[in-house]
mmCIF file of C-alpha atoms in Angstrom:
data_model
loop_
_atom_site.group_PDB
_atom_site.id
_atom_site.type_symbol
_atom_site.label_atom_id
_atom_site.label_comp_id
_atom_site.label_asym_id
_atom_site.label_seq_id
_atom_site.Cartn_x
_atom_site.Cartn_y
_atom_site.Cartn_z
ATOM 1 C CA MET T 1329 13.478 20.897 126.985
ATOM 2 C CA SER T 1330 17.251 20.732 127.404
ATOM 3 C CA GLN T 1331 16.869 19.264 130.890
ATOM 4 C CA GLN T 1332 14.622 16.530 129.500
ATOM 5 C CA VAL T 1333 17.234 15.714 126.831
ATOM 6 C CA VAL T 1334 19.964 15.507 129.483
ATOM 7 C CA ARG T 1335 17.810 13.225 131.597
ATOM 8 C CA THR T 1336 17.049 10.975 128.636
ATOM 9 C CA ALA T 1337 20.719 10.769 127.651
ATOM 10 C CA ALA T 1338 21.734 9.952 131.204
ATOM 11 C CA GLU T 1339 19.042 7.277 131.407
ATOM 12 C CA VAL T 1340 20.183 5.716 128.118
ATOM 13 C CA SER T 1341 23.799 5.745 129.306
ATOM 14 C CA ARG T 1342 22.814 4.161 132.602
ATOM 15 C CA ARG T 1343 20.906 1.386 130.861
ATOM 16 C CA ALA T 1344 23.709 0.783 128.373
ATOM 17 C CA ALA T 1345 26.402 0.475 131.033
ATOM 18 C CA PRO T 1346 24.837 -0.476 134.354
ATOM 19 C CA VAL T 1347 27.042 -0.044 137.389
ATOM 20 C CA ARG T 1348 26.941 -2.621 140.156
ATOM 21 C CA GLY T 1349 27.013 -1.434 143.738
ATOM 22 C CA THR T 1350 30.334 -3.168 144.399
ATOM 23 C CA GLN T 1351 31.904 -1.556 141.325
ATOM 24 C CA SER T 1352 31.183 1.930 142.603
ATOM 25 C CA PHE T 1353 32.200 0.772 146.085
ATOM 26 C CA VAL T 1354 35.724 -0.133 144.929
ATOM 27 C CA GLY T 1355 36.093 3.224 143.183
ATOM 28 C CA VAL T 1356 34.978 5.091 146.291
ATOM 29 C CA MET T 1357 37.479 3.119 148.385
ATOM 30 C CA PHE T 1358 40.342 4.556 146.355
ATOM 31 C CA ALA T 1359 38.810 8.038 146.396
ATOM 32 C CA VAL T 1360 38.530 8.003 150.202
ATOM 33 C CA TRP T 1361 42.041 6.535 150.494
ATOM 34 C CA LYS T 1362 43.404 9.492 148.512
ATOM 35 C CA ARG T 1363 41.709 11.902 150.948
ATOM 36 C CA PRO T 1364 42.985 10.846 154.402
ATOM 37 C CA SER T 1365 41.402 13.921 155.962
ATOM 38 C CA LEU T 1366 38.019 12.167 155.668
ATOM 39 C CA THR T 1367 39.165 9.223 157.783
ATOM 40 C CA ALA T 1368 40.962 11.567 160.177
ATOM 41 C CA LEU T 1369 37.743 13.539 160.712
ATOM 42 C CA GLU T 1370 35.796 10.312 161.259
ATOM 43 C CA ILE T 1371 38.371 9.146 163.806
ATOM 44 C CA ALA T 1372 38.328 12.530 165.528
ATOM 45 C CA TRP T 1373 34.604 12.628 166.262
ATOM 46 C CA ARG T 1374 34.270 8.920 167.060
ATOM 47 C CA TRP T 1375 37.243 8.770 169.397
ATOM 48 C CA SER T 1376 36.287 12.054 171.037
ATOM 49 C CA PHE T 1377 32.946 10.569 172.015
ATOM 50 C CA GLY T 1378 34.661 7.345 173.081
ATOM 51 C CA LEU T 1379 37.043 9.168 175.409
ATOM 52 C CA LEU T 1380 34.190 11.247 176.803
ATOM 53 C CA ALA T 1381 32.077 8.129 177.373
ATOM 54 C CA ILE T 1382 34.947 6.286 179.079
ATOM 55 C CA GLY T 1383 35.504 9.259 181.369
ATOM 56 C CA CYS T 1384 31.820 9.429 182.309
ATOM 57 C CA ILE T 1385 31.602 5.681 182.891
ATOM 58 C CA TRP T 1386 34.672 5.702 185.107
ATOM 59 C CA LEU T 1387 33.388 8.725 187.016
ATOM 60 C CA PHE T 1388 29.824 7.526 187.615
ATOM 61 C CA ALA T 1389 30.075 3.722 187.358
ATOM 62 C CA ARG T 1390 33.528 2.875 188.671
ATOM 63 C CA ASP T 1391 32.164 0.637 191.444
ATOM 64 C CA ILE T 1392 30.081 -1.363 188.955
ATOM 65 C CA ILE T 1393 33.094 -1.874 186.679
ATOM 66 C CA LEU T 1394 35.259 -3.093 189.561
ATOM 67 C CA MET T 1395 32.490 -5.417 190.755
ATOM 68 C CA TRP T 1396 32.083 -6.923 187.281
ATOM 69 C CA THR T 1397 35.850 -7.340 186.979
ATOM 70 C CA LEU T 1398 35.800 -9.501 190.088
ATOM 71 C CA LYS T 1399 32.832 -11.500 188.772
ATOM 72 C CA VAL T 1400 34.376 -12.248 185.404
ATOM 73 C CA ARG T 1401 37.486 -13.679 187.056
ATOM 74 C CA ASP T 1402 35.366 -16.637 188.116
ATOM 75 C CA ILE T 1403 34.370 -18.291 184.840
ATOM 76 C CA GLU T 1404 32.665 -21.278 186.473
ATOM 77 C CA PRO T 1405 29.208 -19.649 186.918
ATOM 78 C CA ILE T 1406 29.084 -18.924 183.194
ATOM 79 C CA LEU T 1407 29.822 -22.524 182.269
ATOM 80 C CA LEU T 1408 27.673 -24.196 184.938
ATOM 81 C CA ARG T 1409 24.546 -22.196 185.683
ATOM 82 C CA GLY T 1410 24.727 -18.886 183.890
ATOM 83 C CA HIS T 1411 24.348 -16.997 187.170
ATOM 84 C CA LEU T 1412 26.730 -14.289 186.005
ATOM 85 C CA VAL T 1413 24.713 -13.747 182.824
ATOM 86 C CA ALA T 1414 21.482 -13.629 184.818
ATOM 87 C CA ARG T 1415 23.012 -11.119 187.204
ATOM 88 C CA GLY T 1416 24.228 -9.066 184.262
ATOM 89 C CA THR T 1417 20.694 -9.001 182.849
ATOM 90 C CA ILE T 1418 19.435 -7.623 186.170
ATOM 91 C CA ASP T 1419 22.180 -4.978 186.162
ATOM 92 C CA VAL T 1420 21.244 -3.930 182.622
ATOM 93 C CA GLN T 1421 17.594 -3.572 183.642
ATOM 94 C CA THR T 1422 18.622 -1.558 186.704
ATOM 95 C CA TYR T 1423 20.717 0.881 184.674
ATOM 96 C CA LEU T 1424 18.448 0.938 181.621
ATOM 97 C CA TRP T 1425 17.767 4.666 181.689
ATOM 98 C CA PRO T 1426 21.459 5.652 181.760
ATOM 99 C CA LEU T 1427 22.021 3.311 178.814
ATOM 100 C CA LEU T 1428 19.163 4.896 176.863
ATOM 101 C CA VAL T 1429 20.526 8.366 177.625
ATOM 102 C CA ALA T 1430 23.996 7.279 176.494
ATOM 103 C CA ILE T 1431 22.566 5.974 173.213
ATOM 104 C CA ALA T 1432 20.758 9.265 172.698
ATOM 105 C CA GLY T 1433 23.969 11.201 173.365
ATOM 106 C CA TRP T 1434 25.832 9.033 170.878
ATOM 107 C CA SER T 1435 23.133 9.639 168.263
ATOM 108 C CA VAL T 1436 23.312 13.420 168.651
ATOM 109 C CA PHE T 1437 27.106 13.340 168.561
ATOM 110 C CA ARG T 1438 27.010 11.083 165.510
ATOM 111 C CA SER T 1439 24.602 13.306 163.614
ATOM 112 C CA PHE T 1440 27.045 16.228 163.735
ATOM 113 C CA GLY T 1441 30.141 14.084 163.177
ATOM 114 C CA ARG T 1442 28.763 12.111 160.250
ATOM 115 C CA GLY T 1443 27.277 15.298 158.786
ATOM 116 C CA ALA T 1444 30.701 16.969 158.890
ATOM 117 C CA VAL T 1445 32.340 14.004 157.134
ATOM 118 C CA LEU T 1446 29.675 13.879 154.423
ATOM 119 C CA ARG T 1447 29.925 17.622 153.807
ATOM 120 C CA ARG T 1448 33.681 17.318 153.492
ATOM 121 C CA TRP T 1449 33.193 14.531 150.967
ATOM 122 C CA ASP T 1450 30.428 16.304 149.030
ATOM 123 C CA LYS T 1451 30.278 20.088 149.300
ATOM 124 C CA SER T 1452 26.776 20.172 147.801
ATOM 125 C CA LEU T 1453 25.256 18.524 150.877
ATOM 126 C CA ALA T 1454 23.557 20.863 153.310
ATOM 127 C CA ARG T 1455 23.505 20.788 157.097
ATOM 128 C CA ARG T 1456 20.260 19.229 158.314
ATOM 129 C CA PRO T 1457 20.633 18.616 162.075
ATOM 130 C CA GLY T 1458 16.862 18.695 162.553
ATOM 131 C CA SER T 1459 16.548 15.710 160.232
ATOM 132 C CA MET T 1460 19.816 13.970 161.069
ATOM 133 C CA ILE T 1461 19.269 13.695 164.830
ATOM 134 C CA PRO T 1462 15.889 11.854 164.668
ATOM 135 C CA LEU T 1463 17.243 9.523 161.974
ATOM 136 C CA MET T 1464 20.363 8.748 164.005
ATOM 137 C CA LEU T 1465 18.226 8.151 167.097
ATOM 138 C CA LEU T 1466 16.015 5.748 165.163
ATOM 139 C CA ARG T 1467 19.002 3.836 163.814
ATOM 140 C CA ALA T 1468 20.753 3.619 167.194
ATOM 141 C CA TYR T 1469 17.679 2.398 169.072
ATOM 142 C CA SER T 1470 16.834 -0.050 166.273
ATOM 143 C CA PHE T 1471 20.329 -1.521 166.448
ATOM 144 C CA ALA T 1472 20.156 -1.683 170.260
ATOM 145 C CA ALA T 1473 16.807 -3.513 170.074
ATOM 146 C CA LEU T 1474 18.214 -5.992 167.546
ATOM 147 C CA LEU T 1475 21.281 -6.520 169.728
ATOM 148 C CA LEU T 1476 19.094 -7.216 172.765
ATOM 149 C CA LEU T 1477 17.066 -9.681 170.695
ATOM 150 C CA TRP T 1478 20.270 -11.455 169.628
ATOM 151 C CA LEU T 1479 21.552 -11.659 173.213
ATOM 152 C CA ALA T 1480 18.159 -12.913 174.451
ATOM 153 C CA LEU T 1481 18.188 -15.677 171.823
ATOM 154 C CA LEU T 1482 21.744 -16.674 172.740
ATOM 155 C CA ILE T 1483 20.848 -16.812 176.436
ATOM 156 C CA HIS T 1484 17.796 -18.907 175.622
ATOM 157 C CA ILE T 1485 19.954 -21.322 173.597
ATOM 158 C CA ALA T 1486 22.517 -21.547 176.403
ATOM 159 C CA ARG T 1487 19.801 -22.152 178.971
ATOM 160 C CA SER T 1488 18.130 -24.861 176.869
ATOM 161 C CA CYS T 1489 21.253 -26.679 175.705
ATOM 162 C CA VAL T 1490 23.712 -26.201 178.578
ATOM 163 C CA TRP T 1491 22.409 -24.802 181.854
ATOM 164 C CA SER T 1492 19.114 -26.730 182.132
ATOM 165 C CA PRO T 1493 20.660 -30.147 181.318
ATOM 166 C CA MET T 1494 23.405 -29.490 183.878
ATOM 167 C CA GLU T 1495 20.826 -28.676 186.539
ATOM 168 C CA ARG T 1496 19.200 -32.062 185.828
ATOM 169 C CA ASN T 1497 22.606 -33.797 185.915
ATOM 170 C CA LEU T 1498 22.450 -34.498 182.174
ATOM 171 C CA GLU T 1499 25.106 -34.129 179.512
ATOM 172 C CA PRO T 1500 24.978 -30.618 177.982
ATOM 173 C CA SER T 1501 24.381 -30.360 174.227
ATOM 174 C CA TYR T 1502 27.319 -28.173 173.233
ATOM 175 C CA VAL T 1503 27.367 -28.984 169.505
ATOM 176 C CA PRO T 1504 23.650 -28.293 168.814
ATOM 177 C CA GLY T 1505 23.900 -25.213 171.009
ATOM 178 C CA PHE T 1506 26.819 -23.774 169.063
ATOM 179 C CA ALA T 1507 25.112 -24.654 165.767
ATOM 180 C CA MET T 1508 21.948 -22.807 166.800
ATOM 181 C CA ALA T 1509 24.008 -19.851 168.059
ATOM 182 C CA VAL T 1510 25.804 -19.583 164.705
ATOM 183 C CA ALA T 1511 22.502 -19.868 162.788
ATOM 184 C CA VAL T 1512 20.858 -17.184 164.934
ATOM 185 C CA THR T 1513 23.863 -14.884 164.509
ATOM 186 C CA LEU T 1514 23.781 -15.283 160.719
ATOM 187 C CA LEU T 1515 20.035 -14.601 160.602
ATOM 188 C CA VAL T 1516 20.393 -11.464 162.728
ATOM 189 C CA PHE T 1517 23.303 -10.315 160.557
ATOM 190 C CA LEU T 1518 21.279 -10.803 157.359
ATOM 191 C CA LEU T 1519 18.250 -9.066 158.867
ATOM 192 C CA TRP T 1520 20.275 -5.989 159.792
ATOM 193 C CA ALA T 1521 22.249 -5.948 156.540
ATOM 194 C CA THR T 1522 19.121 -6.102 154.374
ATOM 195 C CA THR T 1523 17.144 -3.471 156.306
ATOM 196 C CA SER T 1524 19.579 -0.970 157.837
ATOM 197 C CA TRP T 1525 20.414 0.560 154.457
ATOM 198 C CA ILE T 1526 17.168 2.541 154.769
ATOM 199 C CA LEU T 1527 18.452 4.242 157.920
ATOM 200 C CA ARG T 1528 21.845 4.864 156.297
ATOM 201 C CA ILE T 1529 20.655 6.441 153.048
ATOM 202 C CA ALA T 1530 17.909 8.522 154.681
ATOM 203 C CA PRO T 1531 20.324 11.073 156.250
ATOM 204 C CA ILE T 1532 22.068 11.503 152.892
ATOM 205 C CA LEU T 1533 18.711 12.079 151.223
ATOM 206 C CA ALA T 1534 17.887 14.644 153.898
ATOM 207 C CA MET T 1535 21.158 16.504 153.300
ATOM 208 C CA SER T 1536 21.027 16.324 149.503
ATOM 209 C CA ARG T 1537 17.299 17.035 149.050
ATOM 210 C CA GLY T 1538 16.525 19.199 152.056
ATOM 211 C CA LEU T 1539 13.960 16.705 153.368
ATOM 212 C CA GLY T 1540 12.674 16.158 156.881
ATOM 213 C CA ALA T 1541 13.159 12.943 158.823
ATOM 214 C CA LEU T 1542 9.871 11.284 157.835
ATOM 215 C CA ALA T 1543 10.130 12.462 154.233
ATOM 216 C CA SER T 1544 13.672 11.054 154.039
ATOM 217 C CA LEU T 1545 12.496 7.650 155.263
ATOM 218 C CA ARG T 1546 9.661 7.620 152.716
ATOM 219 C CA ALA T 1547 12.101 8.590 149.977
ATOM 220 C CA ALA T 1548 14.563 5.896 151.052
ATOM 221 C CA MET T 1549 11.900 3.217 150.632
ATOM 222 C CA ARG T 1550 11.082 4.386 147.082
ATOM 223 C CA LEU T 1551 14.499 4.239 145.448
ATOM 224 C CA GLY T 1552 13.573 1.552 142.927
ATOM 225 C CA ALA T 1553 16.552 -0.103 141.239
ATOM 226 C CA LEU T 1554 18.972 1.675 143.559
ATOM 227 C CA ARG T 1555 17.722 -0.412 146.491
ATOM 228 C CA SER T 1556 19.503 -3.605 145.425
ATOM 229 C CA LYS T 1557 22.815 -1.771 145.055
ATOM 230 C CA LEU T 1558 22.524 -0.289 148.525
ATOM 231 C CA ILE T 1559 21.763 -3.716 150.005
ATOM 232 C CA GLU T 1560 24.723 -5.138 148.107
ATOM 233 C CA ILE T 1561 27.063 -2.535 149.586
ATOM 234 C CA ASN T 1562 25.613 -3.142 153.048
ATOM 235 C CA LEU T 1563 26.238 -6.888 152.783
ATOM 236 C CA VAL T 1564 29.778 -6.339 151.515
ATOM 237 C CA MET T 1565 30.449 -3.931 154.369
ATOM 238 C CA GLY T 1566 29.187 -6.491 156.882
ATOM 239 C CA ILE T 1567 31.573 -9.088 155.442
ATOM 240 C CA VAL T 1568 34.411 -6.556 155.536
ATOM 241 C CA LYS T 1569 33.738 -5.829 159.214
ATOM 242 C CA VAL T 1570 33.793 -9.568 159.989
ATOM 243 C CA ALA T 1571 37.067 -9.867 158.047
ATOM 244 C CA LEU T 1572 38.550 -7.017 160.093
ATOM 245 C CA ILE T 1573 37.592 -8.781 163.308
ATOM 246 C CA VAL T 1574 39.154 -12.038 162.100
ATOM 247 C CA LEU T 1575 42.354 -10.224 161.089
ATOM 248 C CA ALA T 1576 42.493 -8.495 164.468
ATOM 249 C CA LEU T 1577 42.149 -11.860 166.226
ATOM 250 C CA VAL T 1578 44.869 -13.379 164.043
ATOM 251 C CA PHE T 1579 47.315 -10.546 164.646
ATOM 252 C CA SER T 1580 46.486 -10.553 168.361
ATOM 253 C CA SER T 1581 47.457 -14.219 168.605
ATOM 254 C CA CYS T 1582 50.722 -13.862 166.650
ATOM 255 C CA PRO T 1583 52.952 -13.242 169.721
ATOM 256 C CA LEU T 1584 51.391 -16.048 171.786
ATOM 257 C CA PRO T 1585 53.883 -18.761 170.669
ATOM 258 C CA PHE T 1586 56.641 -16.481 172.024
ATOM 259 C CA GLU T 1587 54.949 -15.482 175.259
ATOM 260 C CA ASN T 1588 57.582 -17.348 177.269
ATOM 261 C CA VAL T 1589 60.302 -15.045 175.956
ATOM 262 C CA GLU T 1590 58.240 -11.864 175.685
ATOM 263 C CA SER T 1591 57.285 -9.641 178.591
ATOM 264 C CA GLN T 1592 53.698 -8.887 179.545
ATOM 265 C CA THR T 1593 54.353 -5.233 178.741
ATOM 266 C CA PHE T 1594 55.231 -6.117 175.140
ATOM 267 C CA LEU T 1595 52.122 -8.275 174.764
ATOM 268 C CA THR T 1596 49.918 -5.520 176.189
ATOM 269 C CA CYS T 1597 51.412 -2.920 173.835
ATOM 270 C CA TRP T 1598 51.008 -5.334 170.904
ATOM 271 C CA TRP T 1599 47.332 -5.924 171.689
ATOM 272 C CA ILE T 1600 46.681 -2.206 172.123
ATOM 273 C CA GLY T 1601 48.336 -1.556 168.764
ATOM 274 C CA VAL T 1602 46.223 -4.214 167.047
ATOM 275 C CA GLY T 1603 43.097 -2.729 168.632
ATOM 276 C CA VAL T 1604 43.986 0.752 167.408
ATOM 277 C CA LEU T 1605 44.628 -0.538 163.877
ATOM 278 C CA TYR T 1606 41.281 -2.334 163.908
ATOM 279 C CA LEU T 1607 39.457 0.829 164.979
ATOM 280 C CA VAL T 1608 41.222 2.900 162.315
ATOM 281 C CA GLY T 1609 40.313 0.344 159.619
ATOM 282 C CA SER T 1610 36.729 0.203 160.842
ATOM 283 C CA ASP T 1611 36.426 4.000 160.762
ATOM 284 C CA TYR T 1612 37.884 4.092 157.255
ATOM 285 C CA PHE T 1613 35.234 1.687 155.968
ATOM 286 C CA HIS T 1614 32.500 3.656 157.741
ATOM 287 C CA VAL T 1615 33.544 6.638 155.618
ATOM 288 C CA VAL T 1616 33.710 4.470 152.491
ATOM 289 C CA ARG T 1617 30.168 3.191 153.003
ATOM 290 C CA ALA T 1618 28.709 6.667 153.532
ATOM 291 C CA ALA T 1619 30.620 8.015 150.521
ATOM 292 C CA ALA T 1620 29.534 5.054 148.379
ATOM 293 C CA TYR T 1621 25.894 5.686 149.256
ATOM 294 C CA ASP T 1622 26.229 9.346 148.300
ATOM 295 C CA SER T 1623 28.007 8.446 145.055
ATOM 296 C CA LEU T 1624 25.302 5.944 144.066
ATOM 297 C CA LEU T 1625 22.634 8.502 144.823
ATOM 298 C CA ARG T 1626 24.308 11.056 142.578
ATOM 299 C CA LEU T 1627 25.000 8.472 139.862
ATOM 300 C CA HIS T 1628 21.322 7.502 139.720
ATOM 301 C CA ASN T 1629 20.157 11.085 140.036
ATOM 302 C CA PRO T 1630 17.983 10.881 136.868
ATOM 303 C CA LEU T 1631 15.878 8.259 138.638
ATOM 304 C CA LEU T 1632 15.413 10.523 141.645
ATOM 305 C CA ASP T 1633 14.457 13.796 140.011
ATOM 306 C CA THR T 1634 10.849 13.220 140.902
ATOM 307 C CA ASP T 1635 9.533 14.616 144.159
ATOM 308 C CA LEU T 1636 10.612 11.919 146.619
ATOM 309 C CA SER T 1637 9.089 13.756 149.532
ATOM 310 C CA ARG T 1638 5.544 13.084 148.351
#
C-alpha cells in the first residue's frame, strides 16, 4: 500500500513539474564536471584501445598505410576521375574481415569501459557483460553500416555530378553536387540521432534491471513518454559534437596567418594540442550523455516499475 502511495505521489509530482530532456542534460553536465574521475576513466579506456589499435595497424598494415600516403599526395585523381576512391573501395573490400574483427574488438572493449564508467556514476548499476557485449556489437555494426551507406551515397553523387561529366568533357555540376551531399549528410545524421537512442539506453536498462540483450531492446522500445526526451538529448549531443568539430577547425586555423613567422614544429604541436583538446571534450560529452540517460531513467522510474522484460 505504501509503495502504491509513493508511486502515485511521484507520478503527480512528475505531471505537475515535467522535466525536459535538455533540462536534466544541463544538470548532469555540471554533475559530471564536478567529478573529473568519470571523464578520466572514459579517456583511459578509449585512449588505451586507440593506442592498441594504432600499434596493431602499424605492425600488420604498415605497407598499406605507406602506399596510401603516397596515393593521397596526388590529389588530381580524386578531382578528375575518382580513381583513388575506387581503389580505396577495393582495398576496403579486400580487408573487410580485419575491419569486422576490429569493430568486434572495439565493441568488447567498449562494453567493459562504458560499464565501468556507468558503475562509477551510479553504484546501483550491476555488471552485465553478457548483455552489454551483444548490445555494443549491434550498435557498432549498425553505425558501420550507416557510415558505409553515407559514403556510398557521397560516391554516387560525386560520380553523377563530377566524374561522369568530366569523362564526357562536360562541365561538372559542383553546386548541385555539394547541395545533395549536404542534404544526404543531414538526413543520415537525423536518422542516426532519432534511432540510436535505443541502442544507447538498452545497456543502461540491462545494468539497472538485470535484463538480457533482447529483453533490454524490447524494454527500450516501450519507454513511453521517456522516448522523446532521449531523442532530444541525442539530437542535442549530435549538435554538440558538430560544434566541437567546428571549434577544433577554427582553433586549428588560428596560427595560419602567422605561418610565415612560425616554425613547422610549432604548427604541428599546436595542431596536436587542438586534437587532444577535441578528444577530451568529446569524451566528456560521451560521459554526460550516458549519465543523462541513466538520470532520466531513474527520474521516470515510476513509469518503468512494470515488468519491461515481458
